[in-house]
XYZ file of C-alpha atoms in Angstrom:
253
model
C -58.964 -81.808 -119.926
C -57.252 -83.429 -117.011
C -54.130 -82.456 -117.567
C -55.427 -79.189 -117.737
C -56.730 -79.691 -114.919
C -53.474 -81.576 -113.184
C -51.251 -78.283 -114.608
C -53.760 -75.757 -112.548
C -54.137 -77.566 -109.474
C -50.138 -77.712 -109.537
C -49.965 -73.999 -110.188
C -52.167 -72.976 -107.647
C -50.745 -75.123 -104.756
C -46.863 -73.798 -105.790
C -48.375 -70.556 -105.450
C -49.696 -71.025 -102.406
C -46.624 -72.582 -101.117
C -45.037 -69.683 -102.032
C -47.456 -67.049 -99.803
C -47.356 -69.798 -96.854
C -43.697 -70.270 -96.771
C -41.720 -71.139 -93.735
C -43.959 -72.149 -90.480
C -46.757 -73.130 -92.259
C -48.303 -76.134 -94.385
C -50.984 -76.302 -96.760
C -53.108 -79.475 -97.422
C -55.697 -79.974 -100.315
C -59.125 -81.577 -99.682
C -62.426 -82.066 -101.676
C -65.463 -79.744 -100.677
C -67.351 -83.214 -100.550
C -65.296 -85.209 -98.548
C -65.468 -82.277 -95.422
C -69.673 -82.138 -96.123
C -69.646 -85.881 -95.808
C -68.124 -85.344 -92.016
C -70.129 -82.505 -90.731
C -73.774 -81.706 -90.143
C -75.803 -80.193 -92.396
C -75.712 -76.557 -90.734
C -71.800 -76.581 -91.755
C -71.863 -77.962 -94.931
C -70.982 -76.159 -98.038
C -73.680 -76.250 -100.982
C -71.078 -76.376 -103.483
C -69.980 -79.455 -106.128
C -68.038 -81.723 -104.218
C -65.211 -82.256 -106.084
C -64.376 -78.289 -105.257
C -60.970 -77.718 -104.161
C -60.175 -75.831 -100.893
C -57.285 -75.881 -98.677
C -56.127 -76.263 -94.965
C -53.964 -74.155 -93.783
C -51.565 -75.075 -90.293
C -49.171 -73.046 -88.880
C -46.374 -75.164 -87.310
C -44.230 -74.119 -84.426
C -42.081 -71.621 -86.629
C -44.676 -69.696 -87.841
C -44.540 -67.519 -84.402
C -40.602 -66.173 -85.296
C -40.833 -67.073 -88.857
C -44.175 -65.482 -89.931
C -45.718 -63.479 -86.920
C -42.890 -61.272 -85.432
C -41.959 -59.906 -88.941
C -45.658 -59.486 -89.512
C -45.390 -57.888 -86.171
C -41.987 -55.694 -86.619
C -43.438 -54.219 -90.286
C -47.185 -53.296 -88.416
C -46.588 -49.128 -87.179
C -50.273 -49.980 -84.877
C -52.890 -52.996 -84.126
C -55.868 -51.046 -83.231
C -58.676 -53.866 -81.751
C -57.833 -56.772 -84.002
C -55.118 -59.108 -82.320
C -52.479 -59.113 -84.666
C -52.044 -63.035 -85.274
C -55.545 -62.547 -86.795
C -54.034 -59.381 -88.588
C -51.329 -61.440 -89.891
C -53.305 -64.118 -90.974
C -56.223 -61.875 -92.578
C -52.730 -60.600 -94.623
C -51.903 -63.903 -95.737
C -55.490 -65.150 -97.251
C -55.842 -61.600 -98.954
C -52.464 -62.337 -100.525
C -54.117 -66.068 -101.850
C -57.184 -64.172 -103.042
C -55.284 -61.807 -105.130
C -52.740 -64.203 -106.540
C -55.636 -65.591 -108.097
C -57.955 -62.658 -109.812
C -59.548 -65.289 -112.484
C -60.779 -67.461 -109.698
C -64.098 -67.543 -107.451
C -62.275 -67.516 -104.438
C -63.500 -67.406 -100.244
C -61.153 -67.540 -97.518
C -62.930 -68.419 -93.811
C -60.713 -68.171 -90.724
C -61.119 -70.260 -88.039
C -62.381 -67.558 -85.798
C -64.738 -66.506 -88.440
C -68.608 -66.793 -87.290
C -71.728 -66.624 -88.452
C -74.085 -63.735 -87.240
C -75.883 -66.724 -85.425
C -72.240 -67.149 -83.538
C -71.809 -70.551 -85.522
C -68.738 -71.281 -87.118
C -68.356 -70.630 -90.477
C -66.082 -73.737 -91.260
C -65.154 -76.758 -88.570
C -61.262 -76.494 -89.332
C -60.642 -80.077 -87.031
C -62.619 -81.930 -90.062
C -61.220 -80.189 -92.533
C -57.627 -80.969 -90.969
C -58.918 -84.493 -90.998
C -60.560 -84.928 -94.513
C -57.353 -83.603 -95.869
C -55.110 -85.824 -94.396
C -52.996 -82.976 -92.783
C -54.046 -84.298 -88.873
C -55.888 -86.618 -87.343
C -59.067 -85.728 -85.353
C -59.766 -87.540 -82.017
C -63.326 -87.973 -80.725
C -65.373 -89.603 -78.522
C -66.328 -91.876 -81.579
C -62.247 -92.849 -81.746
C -62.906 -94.544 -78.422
C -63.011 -98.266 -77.990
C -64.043 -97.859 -74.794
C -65.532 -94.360 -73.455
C -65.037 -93.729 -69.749
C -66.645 -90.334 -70.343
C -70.363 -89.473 -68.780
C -72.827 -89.801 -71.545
C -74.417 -86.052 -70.387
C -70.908 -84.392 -70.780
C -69.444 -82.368 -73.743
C -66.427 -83.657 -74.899
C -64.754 -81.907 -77.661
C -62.715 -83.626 -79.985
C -58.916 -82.437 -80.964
C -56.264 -83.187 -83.649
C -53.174 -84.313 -83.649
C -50.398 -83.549 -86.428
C -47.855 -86.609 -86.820
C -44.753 -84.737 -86.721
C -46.226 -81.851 -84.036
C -48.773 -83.648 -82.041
C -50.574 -80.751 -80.617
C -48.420 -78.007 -81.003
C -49.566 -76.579 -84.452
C -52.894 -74.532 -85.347
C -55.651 -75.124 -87.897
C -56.144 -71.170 -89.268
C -58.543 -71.782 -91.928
C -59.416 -72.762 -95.183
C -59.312 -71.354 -99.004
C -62.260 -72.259 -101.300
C -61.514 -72.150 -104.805
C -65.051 -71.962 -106.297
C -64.665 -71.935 -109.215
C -61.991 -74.918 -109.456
C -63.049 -78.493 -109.542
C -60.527 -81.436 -109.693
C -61.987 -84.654 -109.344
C -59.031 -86.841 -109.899
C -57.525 -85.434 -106.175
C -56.397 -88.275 -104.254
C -57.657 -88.297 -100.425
C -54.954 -88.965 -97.922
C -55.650 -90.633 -94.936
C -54.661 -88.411 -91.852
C -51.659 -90.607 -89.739
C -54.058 -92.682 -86.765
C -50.877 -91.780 -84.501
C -52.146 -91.584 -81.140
C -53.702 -95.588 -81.357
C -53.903 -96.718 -77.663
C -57.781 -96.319 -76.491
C -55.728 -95.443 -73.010
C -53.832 -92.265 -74.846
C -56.869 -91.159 -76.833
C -58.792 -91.116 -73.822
C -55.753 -89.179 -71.839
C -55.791 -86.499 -74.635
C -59.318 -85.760 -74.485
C -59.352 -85.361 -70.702
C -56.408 -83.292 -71.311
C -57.397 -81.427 -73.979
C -61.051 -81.017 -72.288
C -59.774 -80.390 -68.970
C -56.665 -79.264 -68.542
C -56.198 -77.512 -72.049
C -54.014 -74.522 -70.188
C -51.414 -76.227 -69.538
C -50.270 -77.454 -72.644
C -49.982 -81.021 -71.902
C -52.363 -82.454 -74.346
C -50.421 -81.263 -76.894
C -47.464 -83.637 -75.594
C -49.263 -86.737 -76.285
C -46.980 -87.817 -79.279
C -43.195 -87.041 -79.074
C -43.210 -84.209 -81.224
C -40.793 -83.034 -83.985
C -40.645 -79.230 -82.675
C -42.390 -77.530 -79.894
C -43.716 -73.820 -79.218
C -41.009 -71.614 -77.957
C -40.901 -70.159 -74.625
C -41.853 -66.290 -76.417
C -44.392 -68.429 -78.295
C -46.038 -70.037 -75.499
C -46.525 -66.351 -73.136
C -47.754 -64.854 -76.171
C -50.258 -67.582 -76.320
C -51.057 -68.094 -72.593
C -51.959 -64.150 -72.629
C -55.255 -62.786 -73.203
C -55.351 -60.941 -77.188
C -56.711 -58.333 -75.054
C -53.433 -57.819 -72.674
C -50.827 -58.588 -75.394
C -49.844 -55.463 -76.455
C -47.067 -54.360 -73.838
C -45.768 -58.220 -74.574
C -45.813 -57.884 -78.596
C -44.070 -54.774 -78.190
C -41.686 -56.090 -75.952
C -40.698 -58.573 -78.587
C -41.131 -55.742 -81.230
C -38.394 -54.008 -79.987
C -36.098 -56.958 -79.405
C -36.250 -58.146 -82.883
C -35.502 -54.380 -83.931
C -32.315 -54.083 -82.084
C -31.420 -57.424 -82.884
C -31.736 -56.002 -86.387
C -29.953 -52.707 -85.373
C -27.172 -54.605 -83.589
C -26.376 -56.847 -86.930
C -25.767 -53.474 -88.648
């Protein structure tokens, strides 16, 4: 029975490997591990030893993933099309699996109470994929006990310039024998972790929190406007790059 077991969990993470290809990375985690790490309110009532999966989009994902997404989309209507693109990608993982119990949550998925559906900066964390900073990673916190401070994660090889998009549930798959991974503690100095939550808190807009590791790859400069623009006034921008990837196309023959 475990190898059984072993054989399907390897099937289903070289398929998904296969639907996120380039500028993304997937990252296995136990329903039970992410319920031990959130409240109750976000906690799934399923066995824990449920498989799901993280999903990140790394700095490629913009020309690697998005702008084709983009260049094969004829409209957008009212959903921004990142969302469209990802939406695209977790229907593919549902239907490459028509046996299974599956649910796909996006990070911008709420409840009709306007609570998340799924804390992605645990998940990240429980599945070893990123680390996740908070106020309770501080030796020492400089912070005023009344304040908010939201906590942030870092990737090892990105530091902040990557994106938790969701997670797939597969219901109906348990595999105990999974082996956690320990995210990489790589921002360790109580001085930096402090720095990136101020950052990240309070000066989020200008991107510097997400320079808080030296970083393998950043955010191009198309990547970054398209980002820094509101979803609502993005359309005269995603066309602008619609067109230059067609005549890039048009120009290579």
């Amino acid at each position: 029975m475990k190898m059984v077991r072993e054989e399907k969990f390897g099937q289903i993470t070289d398929t998904l490997r296969k639907i996120f290809t380039e500028g993304f990375e997937i990252h296995p985690f136990k329903i039970g591990w992410y319920n031990e790490v959130v409240q109750k309110p976000f906690q799934f009532s399923l066995d824990p030893d449920t498989i799901a999966f993280v999903i990140i989009s790394t700095p490629d994902m913009f020309e690697k993933a998005l702008i084709p997404f983009i260049c094969r989309e004829n409209s957008f209507g009212a959903l921004d099309p990142l969302d469209r693109c990802m939406q695209h990608l977790f229907q593919l993982s549902k239907s490459a699996f028509p046996d299974e119990d599956i649910e796909t949550i996006h990070d911008f998925e709420m409840t009709p109470s306007r609570r998340p559906k799924v804390l992605v900066q645990p998940a990240g964390h429980v599945s070893g994929a990123a680390y996740y900073y908070t106020r309770e990673s501080l030796e020492q916190d400089p912070f005023d006990p009344q304040e908010k401070v939201c906590g942030v994660c870092i990737h090892p090889k990105y530091g902040g310039w990557f994106a938790l998009r969701g997670i797939i549930i597969f219901k109906s798959f348990k595999y105990p024998e999974l082996i956690r991974q320990l995210p990489n503690n790589c921002v360790q100095e109580n001085e930096s972790r402090v720095r990136l939550l101020d950052l990240f808190n309070n000066h989020w807009q200008d991107w510097r929190f997400r320079d808080i590791i030296p970083s393998e790859k950043q955010y191009s400069e198309d990547q970054k406007s398209f980002f820094s623009t509101p979803p609502k006034d993005r359309f005269d921008l995603i066309e602008k790059m619609r067109q230059g990837r067609l005549e890039q196309r048009a120009d290579l023959g």
